[in-house]
PDB file of N, CA and C in Angstrom:
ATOM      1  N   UNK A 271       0.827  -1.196   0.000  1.00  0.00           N
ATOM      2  CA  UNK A 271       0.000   0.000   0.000  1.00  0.00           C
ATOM      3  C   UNK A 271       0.866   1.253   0.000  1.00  0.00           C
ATOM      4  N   UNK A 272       1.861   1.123   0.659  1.00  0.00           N
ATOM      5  CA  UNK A 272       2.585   2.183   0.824  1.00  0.00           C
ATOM      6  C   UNK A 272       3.742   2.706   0.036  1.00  0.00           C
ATOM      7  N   UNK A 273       4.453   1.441  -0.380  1.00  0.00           N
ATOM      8  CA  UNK A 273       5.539   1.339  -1.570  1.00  0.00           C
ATOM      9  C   UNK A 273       6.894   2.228  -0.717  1.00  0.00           C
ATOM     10  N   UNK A 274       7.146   1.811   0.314  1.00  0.00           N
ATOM     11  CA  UNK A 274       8.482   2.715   0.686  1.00  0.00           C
ATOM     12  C   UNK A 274      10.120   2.491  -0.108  1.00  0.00           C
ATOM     13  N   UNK A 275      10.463   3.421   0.108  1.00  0.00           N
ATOM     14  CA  UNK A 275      12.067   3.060  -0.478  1.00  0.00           C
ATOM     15  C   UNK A 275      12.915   1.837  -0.006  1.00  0.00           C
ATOM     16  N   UNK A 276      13.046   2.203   1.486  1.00  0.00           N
ATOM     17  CA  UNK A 276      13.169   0.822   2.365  1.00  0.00           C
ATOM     18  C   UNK A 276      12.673   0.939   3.454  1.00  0.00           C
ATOM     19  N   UNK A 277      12.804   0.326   4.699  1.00  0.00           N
ATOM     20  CA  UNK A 277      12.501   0.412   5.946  1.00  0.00           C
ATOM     21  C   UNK A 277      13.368   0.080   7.041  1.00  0.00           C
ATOM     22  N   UNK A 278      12.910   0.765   8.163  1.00  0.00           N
ATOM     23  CA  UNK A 278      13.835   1.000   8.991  1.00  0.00           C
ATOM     24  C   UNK A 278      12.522   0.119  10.328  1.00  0.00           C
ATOM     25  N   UNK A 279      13.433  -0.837  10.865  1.00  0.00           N
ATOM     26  CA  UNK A 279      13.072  -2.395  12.000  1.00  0.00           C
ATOM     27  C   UNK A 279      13.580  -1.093  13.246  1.00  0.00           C
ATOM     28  N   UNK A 280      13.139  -1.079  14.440  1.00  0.00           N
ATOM     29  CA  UNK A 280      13.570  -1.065  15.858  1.00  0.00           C
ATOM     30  C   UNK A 280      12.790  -1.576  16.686  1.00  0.00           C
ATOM     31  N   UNK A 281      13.937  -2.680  17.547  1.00  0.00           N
ATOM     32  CA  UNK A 281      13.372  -3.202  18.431  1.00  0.00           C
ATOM     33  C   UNK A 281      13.394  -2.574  20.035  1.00  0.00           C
ATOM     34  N   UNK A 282      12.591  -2.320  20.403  1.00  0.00           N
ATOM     35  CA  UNK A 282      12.412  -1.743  21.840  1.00  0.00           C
ATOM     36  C   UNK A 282      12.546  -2.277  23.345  1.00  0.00           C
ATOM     37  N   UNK A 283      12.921  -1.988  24.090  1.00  0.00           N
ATOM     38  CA  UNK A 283      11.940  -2.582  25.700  1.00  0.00           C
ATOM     39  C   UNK A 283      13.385  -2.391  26.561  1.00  0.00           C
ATOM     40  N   UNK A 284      13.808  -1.409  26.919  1.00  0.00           N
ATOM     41  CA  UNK A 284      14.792  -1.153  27.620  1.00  0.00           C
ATOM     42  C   UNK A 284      14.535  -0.304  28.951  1.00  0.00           C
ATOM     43  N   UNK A 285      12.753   0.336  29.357  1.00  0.00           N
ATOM     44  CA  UNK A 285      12.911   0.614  30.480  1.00  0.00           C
ATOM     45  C   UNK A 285      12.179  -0.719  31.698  1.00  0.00           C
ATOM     46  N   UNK A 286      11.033  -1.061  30.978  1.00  0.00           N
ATOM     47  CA  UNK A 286      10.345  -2.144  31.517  1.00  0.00           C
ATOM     48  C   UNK A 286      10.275  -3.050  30.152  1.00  0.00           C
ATOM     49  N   UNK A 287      10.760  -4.287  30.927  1.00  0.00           N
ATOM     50  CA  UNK A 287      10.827  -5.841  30.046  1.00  0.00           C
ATOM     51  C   UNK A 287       9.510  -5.728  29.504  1.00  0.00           C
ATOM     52  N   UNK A 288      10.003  -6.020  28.297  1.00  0.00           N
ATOM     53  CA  UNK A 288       9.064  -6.220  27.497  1.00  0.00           C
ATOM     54  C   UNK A 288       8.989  -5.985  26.177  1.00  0.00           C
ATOM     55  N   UNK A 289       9.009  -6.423  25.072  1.00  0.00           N
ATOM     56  CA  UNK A 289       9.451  -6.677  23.835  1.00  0.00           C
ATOM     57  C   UNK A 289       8.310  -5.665  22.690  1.00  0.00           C
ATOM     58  N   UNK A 290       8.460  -4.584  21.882  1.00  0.00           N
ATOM     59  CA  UNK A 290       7.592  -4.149  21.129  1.00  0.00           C
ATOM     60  C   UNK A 290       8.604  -3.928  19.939  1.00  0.00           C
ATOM     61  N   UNK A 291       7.769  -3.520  18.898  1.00  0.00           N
ATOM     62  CA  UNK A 291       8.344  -3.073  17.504  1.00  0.00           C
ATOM     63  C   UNK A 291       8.105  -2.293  16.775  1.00  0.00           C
ATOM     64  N   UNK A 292       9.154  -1.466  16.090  1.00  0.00           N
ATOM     65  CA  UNK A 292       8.284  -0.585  15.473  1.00  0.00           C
ATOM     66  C   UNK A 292       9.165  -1.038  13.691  1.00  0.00           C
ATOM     67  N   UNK A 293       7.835  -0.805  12.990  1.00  0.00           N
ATOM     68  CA  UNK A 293       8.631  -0.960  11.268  1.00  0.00           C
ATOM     69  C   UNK A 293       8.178   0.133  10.755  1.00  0.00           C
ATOM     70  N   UNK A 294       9.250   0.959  10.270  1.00  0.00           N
ATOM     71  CA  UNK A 294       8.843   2.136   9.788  1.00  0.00           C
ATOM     72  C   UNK A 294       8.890   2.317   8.273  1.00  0.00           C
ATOM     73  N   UNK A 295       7.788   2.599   7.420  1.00  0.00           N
ATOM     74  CA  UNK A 295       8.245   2.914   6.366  1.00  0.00           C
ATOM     75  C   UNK A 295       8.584   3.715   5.825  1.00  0.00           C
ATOM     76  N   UNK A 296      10.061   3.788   4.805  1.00  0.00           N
ATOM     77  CA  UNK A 296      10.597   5.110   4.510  1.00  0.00           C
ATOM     78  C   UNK A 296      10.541   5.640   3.352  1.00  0.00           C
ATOM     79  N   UNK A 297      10.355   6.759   2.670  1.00  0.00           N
ATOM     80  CA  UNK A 297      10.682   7.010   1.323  1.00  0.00           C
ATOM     81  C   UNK A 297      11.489   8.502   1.219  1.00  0.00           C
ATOM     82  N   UNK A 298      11.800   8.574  -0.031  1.00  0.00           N
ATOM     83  CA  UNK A 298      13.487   9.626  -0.199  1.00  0.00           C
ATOM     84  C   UNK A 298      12.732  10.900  -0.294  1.00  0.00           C
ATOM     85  N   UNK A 299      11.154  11.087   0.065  1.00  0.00           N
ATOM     86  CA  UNK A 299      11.016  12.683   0.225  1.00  0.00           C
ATOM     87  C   UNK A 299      10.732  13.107   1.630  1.00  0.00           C
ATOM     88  N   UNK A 300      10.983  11.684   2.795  1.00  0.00           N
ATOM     89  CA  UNK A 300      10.555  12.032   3.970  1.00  0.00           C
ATOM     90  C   UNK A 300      11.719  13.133   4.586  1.00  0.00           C
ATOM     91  N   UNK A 301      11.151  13.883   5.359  1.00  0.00           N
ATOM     92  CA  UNK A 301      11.937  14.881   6.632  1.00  0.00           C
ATOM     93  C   UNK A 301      13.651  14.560   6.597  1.00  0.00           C
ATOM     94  N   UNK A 302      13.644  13.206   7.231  1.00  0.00           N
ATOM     95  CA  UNK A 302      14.797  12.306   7.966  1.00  0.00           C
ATOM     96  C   UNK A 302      15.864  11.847   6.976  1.00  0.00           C
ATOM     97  N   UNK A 303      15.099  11.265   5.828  1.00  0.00           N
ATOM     98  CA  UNK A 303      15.616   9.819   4.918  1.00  0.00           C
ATOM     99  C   UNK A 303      17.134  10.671   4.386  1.00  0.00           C
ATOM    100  N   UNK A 304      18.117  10.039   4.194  1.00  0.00           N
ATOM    101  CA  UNK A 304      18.466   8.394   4.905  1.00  0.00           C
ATOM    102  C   UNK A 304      18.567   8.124   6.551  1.00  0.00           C
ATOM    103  N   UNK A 305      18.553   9.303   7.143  1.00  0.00           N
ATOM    104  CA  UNK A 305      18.980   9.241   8.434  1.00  0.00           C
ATOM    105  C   UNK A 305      17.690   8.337   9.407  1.00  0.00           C
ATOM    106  N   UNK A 306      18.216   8.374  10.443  1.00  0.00           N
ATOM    107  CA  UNK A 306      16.702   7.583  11.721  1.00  0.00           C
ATOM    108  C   UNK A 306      15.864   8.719  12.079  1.00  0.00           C
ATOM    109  N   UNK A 307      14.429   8.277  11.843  1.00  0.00           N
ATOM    110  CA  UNK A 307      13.656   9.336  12.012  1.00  0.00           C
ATOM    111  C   UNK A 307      13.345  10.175  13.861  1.00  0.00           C
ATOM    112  N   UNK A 308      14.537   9.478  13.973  1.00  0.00           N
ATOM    113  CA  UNK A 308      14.751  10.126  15.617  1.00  0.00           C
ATOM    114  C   UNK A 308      15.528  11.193  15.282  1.00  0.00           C
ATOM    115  N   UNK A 309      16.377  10.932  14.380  1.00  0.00           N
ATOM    116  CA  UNK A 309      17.594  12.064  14.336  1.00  0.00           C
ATOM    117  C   UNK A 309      17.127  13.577  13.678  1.00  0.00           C
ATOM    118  N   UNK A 310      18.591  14.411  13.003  1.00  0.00           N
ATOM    119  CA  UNK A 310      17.948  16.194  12.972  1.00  0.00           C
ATOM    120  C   UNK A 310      17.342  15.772  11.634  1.00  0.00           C
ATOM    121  N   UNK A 311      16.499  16.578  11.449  1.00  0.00           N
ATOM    122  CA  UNK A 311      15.664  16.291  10.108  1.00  0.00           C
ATOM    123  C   UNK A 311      16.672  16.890   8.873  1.00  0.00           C
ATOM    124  N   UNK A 312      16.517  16.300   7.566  1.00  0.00           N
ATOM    125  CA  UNK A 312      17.679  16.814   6.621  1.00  0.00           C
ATOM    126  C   UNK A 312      16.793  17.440   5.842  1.00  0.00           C
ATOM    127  N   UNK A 313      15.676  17.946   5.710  1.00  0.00           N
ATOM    128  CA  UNK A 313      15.107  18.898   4.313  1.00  0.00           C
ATOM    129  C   UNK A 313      13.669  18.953   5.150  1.00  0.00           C
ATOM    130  N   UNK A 314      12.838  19.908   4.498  1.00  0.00           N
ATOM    131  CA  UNK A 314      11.500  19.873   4.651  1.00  0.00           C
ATOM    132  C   UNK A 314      10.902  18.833   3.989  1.00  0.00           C
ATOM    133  N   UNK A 315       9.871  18.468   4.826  1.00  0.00           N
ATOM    134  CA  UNK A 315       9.809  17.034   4.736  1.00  0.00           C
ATOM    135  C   UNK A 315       8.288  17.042   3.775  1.00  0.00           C
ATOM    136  N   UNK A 316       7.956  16.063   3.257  1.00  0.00           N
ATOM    137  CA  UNK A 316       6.411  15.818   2.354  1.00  0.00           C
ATOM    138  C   UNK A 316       6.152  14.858   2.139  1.00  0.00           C
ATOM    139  N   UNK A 317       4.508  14.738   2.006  1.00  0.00           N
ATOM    140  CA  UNK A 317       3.958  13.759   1.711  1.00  0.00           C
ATOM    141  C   UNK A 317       3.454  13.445   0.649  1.00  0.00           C
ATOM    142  N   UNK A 318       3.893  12.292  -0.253  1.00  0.00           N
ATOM    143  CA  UNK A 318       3.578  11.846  -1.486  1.00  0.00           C
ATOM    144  C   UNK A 318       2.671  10.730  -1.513  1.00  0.00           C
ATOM    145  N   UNK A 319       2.012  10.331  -0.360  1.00  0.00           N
ATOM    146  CA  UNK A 319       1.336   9.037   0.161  1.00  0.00           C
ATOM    147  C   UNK A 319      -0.644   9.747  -0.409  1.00  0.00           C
ATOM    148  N   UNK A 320      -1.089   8.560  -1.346  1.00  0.00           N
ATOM    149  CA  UNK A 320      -2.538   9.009  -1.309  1.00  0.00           C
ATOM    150  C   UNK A 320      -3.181   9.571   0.084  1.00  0.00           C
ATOM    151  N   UNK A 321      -4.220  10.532  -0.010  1.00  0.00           N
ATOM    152  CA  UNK A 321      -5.010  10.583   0.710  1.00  0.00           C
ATOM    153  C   UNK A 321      -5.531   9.333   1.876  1.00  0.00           C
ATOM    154  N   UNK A 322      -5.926   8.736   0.856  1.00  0.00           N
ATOM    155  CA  UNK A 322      -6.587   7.571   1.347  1.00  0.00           C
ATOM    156  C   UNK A 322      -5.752   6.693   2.057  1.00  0.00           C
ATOM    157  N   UNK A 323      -4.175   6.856   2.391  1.00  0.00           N
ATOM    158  CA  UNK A 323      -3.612   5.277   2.578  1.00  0.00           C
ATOM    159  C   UNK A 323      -4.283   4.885   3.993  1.00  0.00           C
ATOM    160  N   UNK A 324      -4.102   5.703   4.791  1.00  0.00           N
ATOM    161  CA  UNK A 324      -4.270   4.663   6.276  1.00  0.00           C
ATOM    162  C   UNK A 324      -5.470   3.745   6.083  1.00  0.00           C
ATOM    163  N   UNK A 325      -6.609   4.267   5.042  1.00  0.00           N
ATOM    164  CA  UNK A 325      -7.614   3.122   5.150  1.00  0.00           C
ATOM    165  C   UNK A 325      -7.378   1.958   4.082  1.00  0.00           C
ATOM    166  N   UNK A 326      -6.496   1.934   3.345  1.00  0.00           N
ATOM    167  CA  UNK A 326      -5.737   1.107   2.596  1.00  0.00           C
ATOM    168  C   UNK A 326      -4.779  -0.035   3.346  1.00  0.00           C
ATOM    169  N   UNK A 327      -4.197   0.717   3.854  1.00  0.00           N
ATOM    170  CA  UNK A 327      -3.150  -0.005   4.910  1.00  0.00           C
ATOM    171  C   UNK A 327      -4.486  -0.868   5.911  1.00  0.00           C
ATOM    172  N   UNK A 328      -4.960  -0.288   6.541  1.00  0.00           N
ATOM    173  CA  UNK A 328      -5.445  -1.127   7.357  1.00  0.00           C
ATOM    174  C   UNK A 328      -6.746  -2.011   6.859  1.00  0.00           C
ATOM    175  N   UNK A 329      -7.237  -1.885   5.566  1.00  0.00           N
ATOM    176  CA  UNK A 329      -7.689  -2.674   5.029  1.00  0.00           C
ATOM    177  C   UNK A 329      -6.819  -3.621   4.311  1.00  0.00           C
ATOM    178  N   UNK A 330      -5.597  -3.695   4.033  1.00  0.00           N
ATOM    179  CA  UNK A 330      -4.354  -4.728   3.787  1.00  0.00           C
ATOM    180  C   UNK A 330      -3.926  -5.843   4.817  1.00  0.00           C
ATOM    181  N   UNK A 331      -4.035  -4.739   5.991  1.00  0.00           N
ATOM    182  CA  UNK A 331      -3.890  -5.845   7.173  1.00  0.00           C
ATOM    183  C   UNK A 331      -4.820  -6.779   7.860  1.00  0.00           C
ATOM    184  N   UNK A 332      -5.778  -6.039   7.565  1.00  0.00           N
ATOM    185  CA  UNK A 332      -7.341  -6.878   7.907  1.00  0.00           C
ATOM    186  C   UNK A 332      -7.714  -7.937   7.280  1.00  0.00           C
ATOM    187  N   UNK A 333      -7.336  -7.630   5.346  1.00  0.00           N
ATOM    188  CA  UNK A 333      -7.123  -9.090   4.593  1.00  0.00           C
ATOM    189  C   UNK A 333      -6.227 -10.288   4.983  1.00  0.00           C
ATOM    190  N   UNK A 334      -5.352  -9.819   5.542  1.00  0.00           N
ATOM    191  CA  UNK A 334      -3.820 -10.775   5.540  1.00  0.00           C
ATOM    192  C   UNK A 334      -4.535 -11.609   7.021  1.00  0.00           C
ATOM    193  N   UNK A 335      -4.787 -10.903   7.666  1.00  0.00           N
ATOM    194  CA  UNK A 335      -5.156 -11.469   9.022  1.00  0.00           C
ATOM    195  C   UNK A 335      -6.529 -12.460   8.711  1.00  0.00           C
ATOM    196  N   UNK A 336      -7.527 -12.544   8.015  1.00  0.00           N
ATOM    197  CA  UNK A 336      -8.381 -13.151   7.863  1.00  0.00           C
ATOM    198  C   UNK A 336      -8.422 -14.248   6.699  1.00  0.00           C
ATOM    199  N   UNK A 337      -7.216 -15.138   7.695  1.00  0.00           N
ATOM    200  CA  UNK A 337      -6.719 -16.060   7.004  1.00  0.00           C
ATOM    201  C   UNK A 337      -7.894 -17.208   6.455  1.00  0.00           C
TER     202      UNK A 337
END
């Protein structure tokens, strides 16, 4: 749905045990890219993503899950 350039995996849980994840997807007009989107931002950042994705995306995941 989203078509990123690549993505960036971090795994979390370093104040209380406990294991979460985040997968971020990236593309070369975001804020950050190439850098971690924690770090200083390198350009003004934009969005090239349809309107519509989040209900795309989560209608992607809703298929996959309803195995």
């Amino acid at each position: 749905v989203m078509h990123p350039d690549k993505i960036n995996l971090a795994s979390l849980g370093n104040m209380t045990p406990h294991l979460h994840w985040h997968v971020i997807p990236r593309h070369k007009h975001d804020k950050h890219f190439p850098q971690s989107i924690w770090g200083v931002g390198q350009r003004e950042g934009k969005s090239l993503l349809p309107l519509d994705w989040q209900a795309r995306l989560r209608e992607s995941v809703r298929s996959k899950l309803e195995l």
